[in-house]
Structure formats: C-alpha cells, structure tokens
Amino acid sequence: MSTNHDTPAAERRRDPAEEARTLVASMTVAHLATVSGDGEPWCSLVSYGPTADGDPVLLLSSQTEEGRHLVQQPRASLAIHDPSAPGDPLDRPRITLAGRAVRPEGEQAEQALHAHASAIPGAMLYAAWEEFSVWVLEVGEVRCVGSLFQTDTISRDVYRASEPDPTAPVAVKMAEHLNKSPDGLLVVARELAGARGAVSAVCTGIDRYGIDLACTGAGQSAAARVLFGEPLRSASELRPATAELISRAQSAGD
C-alpha cells in the first residue's frame, strides 16, 4: 500500500498508483489496443476483471481481431476511464495499462478465470466454449492522467505494491448521505478544516484518507480537506469514520 510519504499530512490523499488501482478495480469495461502480425493497429471494446495484483483478465474469442492479434503479437494496452464521471471527458481521470498478454495454464488459468468471472458473472456462460481463451495483461507500465494538466507514469513494481481504495464502492453514496445533513459538515468545516467563516459546506469527495469539502461564506467559496484519524481498511469503516469526524468537530466547538 502506498503511504504518500512526500505529501503533507493535511493534504494526504490517494497517490497516482492508488488512483490507478482503484479505477481498475471499479470498472469492468475498457478499450483494448492490439497489433496485428503485420503491424496494423486495432482497438476493441472489452470486459475484464482484475487479479489481486491489478492485472486485467480478458476472455477473448479466437474469432475476433483482438483474439487473433494476441496470438501473433502479445504486446497490448488497455485504456480505462469512468464514463459516469462528471465534466469534460478529456479532463476526467483515466489510465492506460501497457504490457504483454499471456495465456495462463492449469491452476493459474483457473484463478484468472475466477478473477474475470467475479467482475463479469455472465462470462461463465461462454467460458467453456472452445473458441474462448483466458488472457492476462501483465502490466508493465501505467500512464495515469488525472486531468488535462496532471500526468504520471507508474512502474509495474509501484503499481503492484499499491492497492485499490476499499472505500471506493460506497464513497459516492456516503457523500450523498452526508450532504443530506449539512449541519454536521458545516461544523467539520469550521472546527476541523479551519473554515471559521463558512456558512455552508458540501462533501465533494471521499477516499480512505479523508473527505473533501466545498465551503462557502462571505460571498466566497473554498475547498477544504479533513483527514480521518487513520486510513480506512474497509468500506464498512467509512460510516463510523465520518460519524467520528462530526463528533470530534462538535466536541471541539463546545
């Protein structure tokens, strides 16, 4: 797990490797780029499920262009983004995973298929068909684009040493829940984020390290961040952690 050692404590948040692992774990659809035996490029829409190390597992038919290409040329890349994210598509977080595709055998093939089917349950309906094969994209490098002006290149070792944010599956719903009780967020903004003049606060994001707030007051707006006591280890810890923030803020204001 990445520890963001170079990030000031008050700003600690997911680093690019964690963002990449979280996006890979959150999505199941991507664009696969392959190269034919004679060097012609090809791009296909595919479904995938990641292994524990973050390597995407594909189930491809030998009747497709991409299936035939990988037999001839295993170099490939996978582009992933969240189509539901708001704003300009070119300003949304997105990643490209580049590496080599391999066909595992024996127990490794079974484990890879399990990883794929865990994300794509319907895949088991055609996994036994003779024309379909399990492919694992062994990630060699990751290109992570956070926005138009933020781009990072992540090595395989750094990518594998990181992990997905366990709170990601429930973060959006938790933010919506918090925003239904804005008084608690306002106390957090005033007492823990230092936004003493705030008259309103809205939760704009949550990760395993803390919450992001949009605070308004005196005709101005500002972003603020408040950290949890410790990085969260599971999605089930998110609700009590946010409740603890509000309780801590209320105690500080007494």
Short mmCIF file of C-alpha atoms in Angstrom, two decimals:
data_model
loop_
_atom_site.label_atom_id
_atom_site.label_comp_id
_atom_site.label_asym_id
_atom_site.label_seq_id
_atom_site.Cartn_x
_atom_site.Cartn_y
_atom_site.Cartn_z
CA MET A 1 0.00 0.00 0.00
CA SER A 2 1.30 3.42 -0.91
CA THR A 3 1.82 5.73 2.04
CA ASN A 4 2.13 9.15 0.36
CA HIS A 5 5.30 9.89 2.39
CA ASP A 6 6.02 13.11 0.47
CA THR A 7 2.51 14.55 0.89
CA PRO A 8 1.80 17.00 3.74
CA ALA A 9 -0.41 15.32 6.33
CA ALA A 10 -3.24 17.83 5.89
CA GLU A 11 -3.41 17.03 2.15
CA ARG A 12 -2.90 13.28 2.26
CA ARG A 13 -4.93 11.55 -0.41
CA ARG A 14 -4.64 8.71 -2.91
CA ASP A 15 -1.45 8.87 -4.96
CA PRO A 16 -1.42 8.10 -8.73
CA ALA A 17 -0.74 4.38 -8.19
CA GLU A 18 -3.66 4.09 -5.78
CA GLU A 19 -5.85 6.03 -8.19
CA ALA A 20 -4.91 3.63 -10.97
CA ARG A 21 -5.54 0.52 -8.88
CA THR A 22 -8.86 1.97 -7.68
CA LEU A 23 -10.02 2.76 -11.21
CA VAL A 24 -9.04 -0.71 -12.45
CA ALA A 25 -10.95 -2.31 -9.56
CA SER A 26 -14.01 -0.08 -10.05
CA MET A 27 -14.56 -0.56 -13.79
CA THR A 28 -15.23 -3.68 -15.87
CA VAL A 29 -15.15 -2.26 -19.42
CA ALA A 30 -12.13 -0.91 -21.29
CA HIS A 31 -10.65 -0.33 -24.74
CA LEU A 32 -8.04 -2.90 -25.77
CA ALA A 33 -5.35 -1.89 -28.27
CA THR A 34 -3.58 -4.69 -30.13
CA VAL A 35 -1.23 -5.03 -33.10
CA SER A 36 -1.66 -7.49 -35.94
CA GLY A 37 1.15 -9.69 -37.20
CA ASP A 38 1.87 -7.23 -40.00
CA GLY A 39 1.84 -4.23 -37.69
CA GLU A 40 -1.68 -2.90 -38.21
CA PRO A 41 -3.27 -1.33 -35.08
CA TRP A 42 -6.65 -2.37 -33.72
CA CYS A 43 -8.83 -1.15 -30.85
CA SER A 44 -11.71 -3.10 -29.30
CA LEU A 45 -14.22 -2.68 -26.50
CA VAL A 46 -13.72 -5.49 -23.97
CA SER A 47 -14.77 -6.52 -20.48
CA TYR A 48 -12.28 -7.52 -17.82
CA GLY A 49 -11.78 -8.44 -14.19
CA PRO A 50 -8.53 -7.70 -12.32
CA THR A 51 -6.30 -10.13 -10.48
CA ALA A 52 -5.19 -9.39 -6.92
CA ASP A 53 -2.10 -7.71 -8.41
CA GLY A 54 -4.20 -5.49 -10.69
CA ASP A 55 -3.52 -7.32 -13.96
CA PRO A 56 -6.69 -7.27 -16.13
CA VAL A 57 -8.04 -10.67 -17.15
CA LEU A 58 -9.78 -10.89 -20.54
CA LEU A 59 -11.88 -13.65 -22.05
CA LEU A 60 -11.47 -13.40 -25.81
CA SER A 61 -12.72 -15.35 -28.79
CA SER A 62 -10.27 -16.58 -31.41
CA GLN A 63 -12.83 -15.38 -33.99
CA THR A 64 -12.21 -11.72 -33.11
CA GLU A 65 -9.45 -9.48 -34.44
CA GLU A 66 -8.05 -8.86 -30.96
CA GLY A 67 -8.08 -12.58 -30.15
CA ARG A 68 -6.10 -13.39 -33.29
CA HIS A 69 -3.73 -10.47 -32.81
CA LEU A 70 -2.62 -11.51 -29.33
CA VAL A 71 -1.64 -14.95 -30.61
CA GLN A 72 0.69 -13.28 -33.12
CA GLN A 73 1.79 -10.26 -31.09
CA PRO A 74 1.27 -10.23 -27.30
CA ARG A 75 2.04 -6.53 -26.84
CA ALA A 76 -1.15 -4.71 -25.88
CA SER A 77 -2.56 -1.85 -23.87
CA LEU A 78 -5.85 -1.21 -22.10
CA ALA A 79 -7.44 2.24 -21.70
CA ILE A 80 -9.84 2.66 -18.78
CA HIS A 81 -11.98 5.57 -17.59
CA ASP A 82 -15.19 6.12 -15.66
CA PRO A 83 -17.87 7.23 -18.16
CA SER A 84 -20.17 8.33 -15.33
CA ALA A 85 -17.70 10.90 -14.00
CA PRO A 86 -18.94 14.49 -14.43
CA GLY A 87 -17.34 17.18 -16.56
CA ASP A 88 -15.28 17.26 -19.73
CA PRO A 89 -14.36 13.69 -20.81
CA LEU A 90 -10.81 14.85 -21.58
CA ASP A 91 -10.46 16.27 -18.07
CA ARG A 92 -11.58 13.12 -16.25
CA PRO A 93 -9.17 10.66 -14.60
CA ARG A 94 -8.15 7.87 -16.95
CA ILE A 95 -5.36 5.35 -17.30
CA THR A 96 -3.58 3.27 -19.90
CA LEU A 97 -2.10 -0.07 -18.86
CA ALA A 98 0.64 -1.30 -21.19
CA GLY A 99 2.24 -4.73 -21.16
CA ARG A 100 2.16 -8.22 -22.61
CA ALA A 101 -0.83 -10.54 -22.78
CA VAL A 102 -0.29 -14.15 -21.76
CA ARG A 103 -2.48 -17.23 -21.69
CA PRO A 104 -2.09 -18.85 -18.25
CA GLU A 105 -2.32 -22.60 -17.85
CA GLY A 106 -3.53 -25.03 -15.21
CA GLU A 107 -4.28 -23.58 -11.78
CA GLN A 108 -3.21 -20.10 -12.88
CA ALA A 109 -5.78 -20.23 -15.68
CA GLU A 110 -8.49 -21.20 -13.19
CA GLN A 111 -7.53 -18.37 -10.87
CA ALA A 112 -7.51 -15.89 -13.74
CA LEU A 113 -10.92 -17.06 -14.93
CA HIS A 114 -12.26 -16.68 -11.40
CA ALA A 115 -10.98 -13.10 -11.30
CA HIS A 116 -12.69 -12.34 -14.61
CA ALA A 117 -15.96 -14.03 -13.68
CA SER A 118 -16.03 -12.26 -10.29
CA ALA A 119 -16.34 -8.99 -12.20
CA ILE A 120 -18.33 -10.37 -15.16
CA PRO A 121 -20.60 -13.16 -13.78
CA GLY A 122 -22.17 -13.86 -17.19
CA ALA A 123 -18.77 -14.81 -18.57
CA MET A 124 -19.09 -18.34 -17.21
CA LEU A 125 -21.83 -18.97 -19.76
CA TYR A 126 -19.32 -18.98 -22.60
CA ALA A 127 -16.02 -19.56 -20.79
CA ALA A 128 -16.16 -23.26 -21.64
CA TRP A 129 -16.63 -22.67 -25.36
CA GLU A 130 -13.64 -23.91 -27.32
CA GLU A 131 -13.09 -20.64 -29.18
CA PHE A 132 -12.67 -18.59 -25.98
CA SER A 133 -9.38 -18.21 -24.14
CA VAL A 134 -8.36 -16.50 -20.91
CA TRP A 135 -5.74 -13.79 -21.35
CA VAL A 136 -3.96 -11.85 -18.62
CA LEU A 137 -2.46 -8.47 -19.45
CA GLU A 138 0.73 -8.43 -17.38
CA VAL A 139 1.02 -4.72 -16.71
CA GLY A 140 4.47 -3.33 -17.42
CA GLU A 141 3.75 0.38 -17.16
CA VAL A 142 0.83 2.62 -16.30
CA ARG A 143 0.08 6.06 -17.67
CA CYS A 144 -2.25 7.87 -15.28
CA VAL A 145 -3.97 11.09 -16.39
CA GLY A 146 -5.63 12.91 -13.51
CA SER A 147 -6.66 15.92 -15.59
CA LEU A 148 -5.54 17.94 -18.59
CA PHE A 149 -2.51 19.12 -16.63
CA GLN A 150 -1.68 16.12 -14.44
CA THR A 151 0.01 13.06 -15.92
CA ASP A 152 2.07 10.39 -14.17
CA THR A 153 3.94 7.31 -15.35
CA ILE A 154 3.86 4.41 -12.89
CA SER A 155 6.19 1.41 -12.98
CA ARG A 156 4.98 -2.15 -12.66
CA ASP A 157 6.55 -2.54 -9.22
CA VAL A 158 4.92 0.61 -7.83
CA TYR A 159 1.58 -0.33 -9.38
CA ARG A 160 1.63 -3.84 -7.90
CA ALA A 161 2.78 -2.60 -4.49
CA SER A 162 -0.26 -0.33 -4.25
CA GLU A 163 -3.88 -1.37 -3.73
CA PRO A 164 -7.39 -0.19 -4.58
CA ASP A 165 -9.11 2.17 -2.17
CA PRO A 166 -11.50 -0.12 -0.24
CA THR A 167 -13.96 2.74 0.33
CA ALA A 168 -14.43 3.48 -3.39
CA PRO A 169 -17.51 1.24 -3.89
CA VAL A 170 -19.53 3.20 -1.29
CA ALA A 171 -17.89 6.64 -1.38
CA VAL A 172 -20.43 8.33 -3.66
CA LYS A 173 -23.42 7.12 -1.64
CA MET A 174 -21.75 8.15 1.59
CA ALA A 175 -21.12 11.66 0.22
CA GLU A 176 -24.80 11.88 -0.76
CA HIS A 177 -25.78 10.74 2.74
CA LEU A 178 -23.56 13.35 4.40
CA ASN A 179 -24.95 16.10 2.19
CA LYS A 180 -28.45 15.35 3.44
CA SER A 181 -27.29 16.54 6.89
CA PRO A 182 -25.31 19.69 6.05
CA ASP A 183 -25.18 20.95 9.65
CA GLY A 184 -22.69 18.23 10.57
CA LEU A 185 -20.47 19.06 7.60
CA LEU A 186 -20.57 22.75 8.47
CA VAL A 187 -19.26 22.01 11.98
CA VAL A 188 -16.50 19.86 10.46
CA ALA A 189 -15.57 22.67 8.07
CA ARG A 190 -15.44 25.27 10.83
CA GLU A 191 -13.76 23.28 13.58
CA LEU A 192 -11.52 20.81 11.74
CA ALA A 193 -10.85 22.41 8.35
CA GLY A 194 -10.25 25.91 9.68
CA ALA A 195 -13.05 27.46 7.60
CA ARG A 196 -14.31 29.57 10.50
CA GLY A 197 -16.31 31.92 8.30
CA ALA A 198 -18.16 29.18 6.41
CA VAL A 199 -21.93 29.33 6.31
CA SER A 200 -22.36 26.11 4.33
CA ALA A 201 -20.30 23.04 3.44
CA VAL A 202 -20.84 20.25 0.94
CA CYS A 203 -18.96 16.96 0.68
CA THR A 204 -17.44 16.75 -2.81
CA GLY A 205 -15.45 13.56 -2.38
CA ILE A 206 -14.35 10.81 -0.02
CA ASP A 207 -11.41 8.42 -0.01
CA ARG A 208 -9.79 6.16 2.55
CA TYR A 209 -7.79 9.07 3.96
CA GLY A 210 -10.48 11.71 4.45
CA ILE A 211 -13.21 13.88 2.96
CA ASP A 212 -13.17 16.88 0.62
CA LEU A 213 -15.45 19.83 1.28
CA ALA A 214 -16.64 22.84 -0.71
CA CYS A 215 -17.13 25.65 1.81
CA THR A 216 -18.92 28.95 1.18
CA GLY A 217 -19.05 32.12 3.24
CA ALA A 218 -18.88 35.91 2.84
CA GLY A 219 -19.67 35.54 -0.85
CA GLN A 220 -16.65 33.32 -1.44
CA SER A 221 -16.04 29.60 -1.83
CA ALA A 222 -13.03 27.45 -0.99
CA ALA A 223 -12.05 23.80 -0.97
CA ALA A 224 -11.03 22.10 2.25
CA ARG A 225 -9.92 18.65 3.29
CA VAL A 226 -10.27 16.83 6.60
CA LEU A 227 -8.49 13.56 7.34
CA PHE A 228 -9.76 10.55 9.25
CA GLY A 229 -7.82 9.51 12.33
CA GLU A 230 -6.27 6.60 10.37
CA PRO A 231 -6.50 5.40 6.75
CA LEU A 232 -9.55 3.17 6.40
CA ARG A 233 -9.03 -0.52 5.71
CA SER A 234 -12.53 -1.48 4.52
CA ALA A 235 -15.74 0.03 3.18
CA SER A 236 -17.52 -0.86 6.43
CA GLU A 237 -15.29 1.59 8.31
CA LEU A 238 -16.44 4.60 6.29
CA ARG A 239 -19.73 5.32 8.07
CA PRO A 240 -18.29 5.21 11.62
CA ALA A 241 -15.26 7.22 10.47
CA THR A 242 -17.41 10.06 9.12
CA ALA A 243 -19.55 9.96 12.26
CA GLU A 244 -16.36 10.25 14.34
CA LEU A 245 -15.31 13.34 12.35
CA ILE A 246 -18.61 15.06 13.09
CA SER A 247 -18.43 14.06 16.76
CA ARG A 248 -14.85 15.33 17.02
CA ALA A 249 -15.83 18.64 15.40
CA GLN A 250 -18.80 19.08 17.73
CA SER A 251 -16.58 18.44 20.76
CA ALA A 252 -14.05 20.96 19.51
CA GLY A 253 -16.79 23.58 19.18
CA ASP A 254 -18.15 23.13 22.70
#
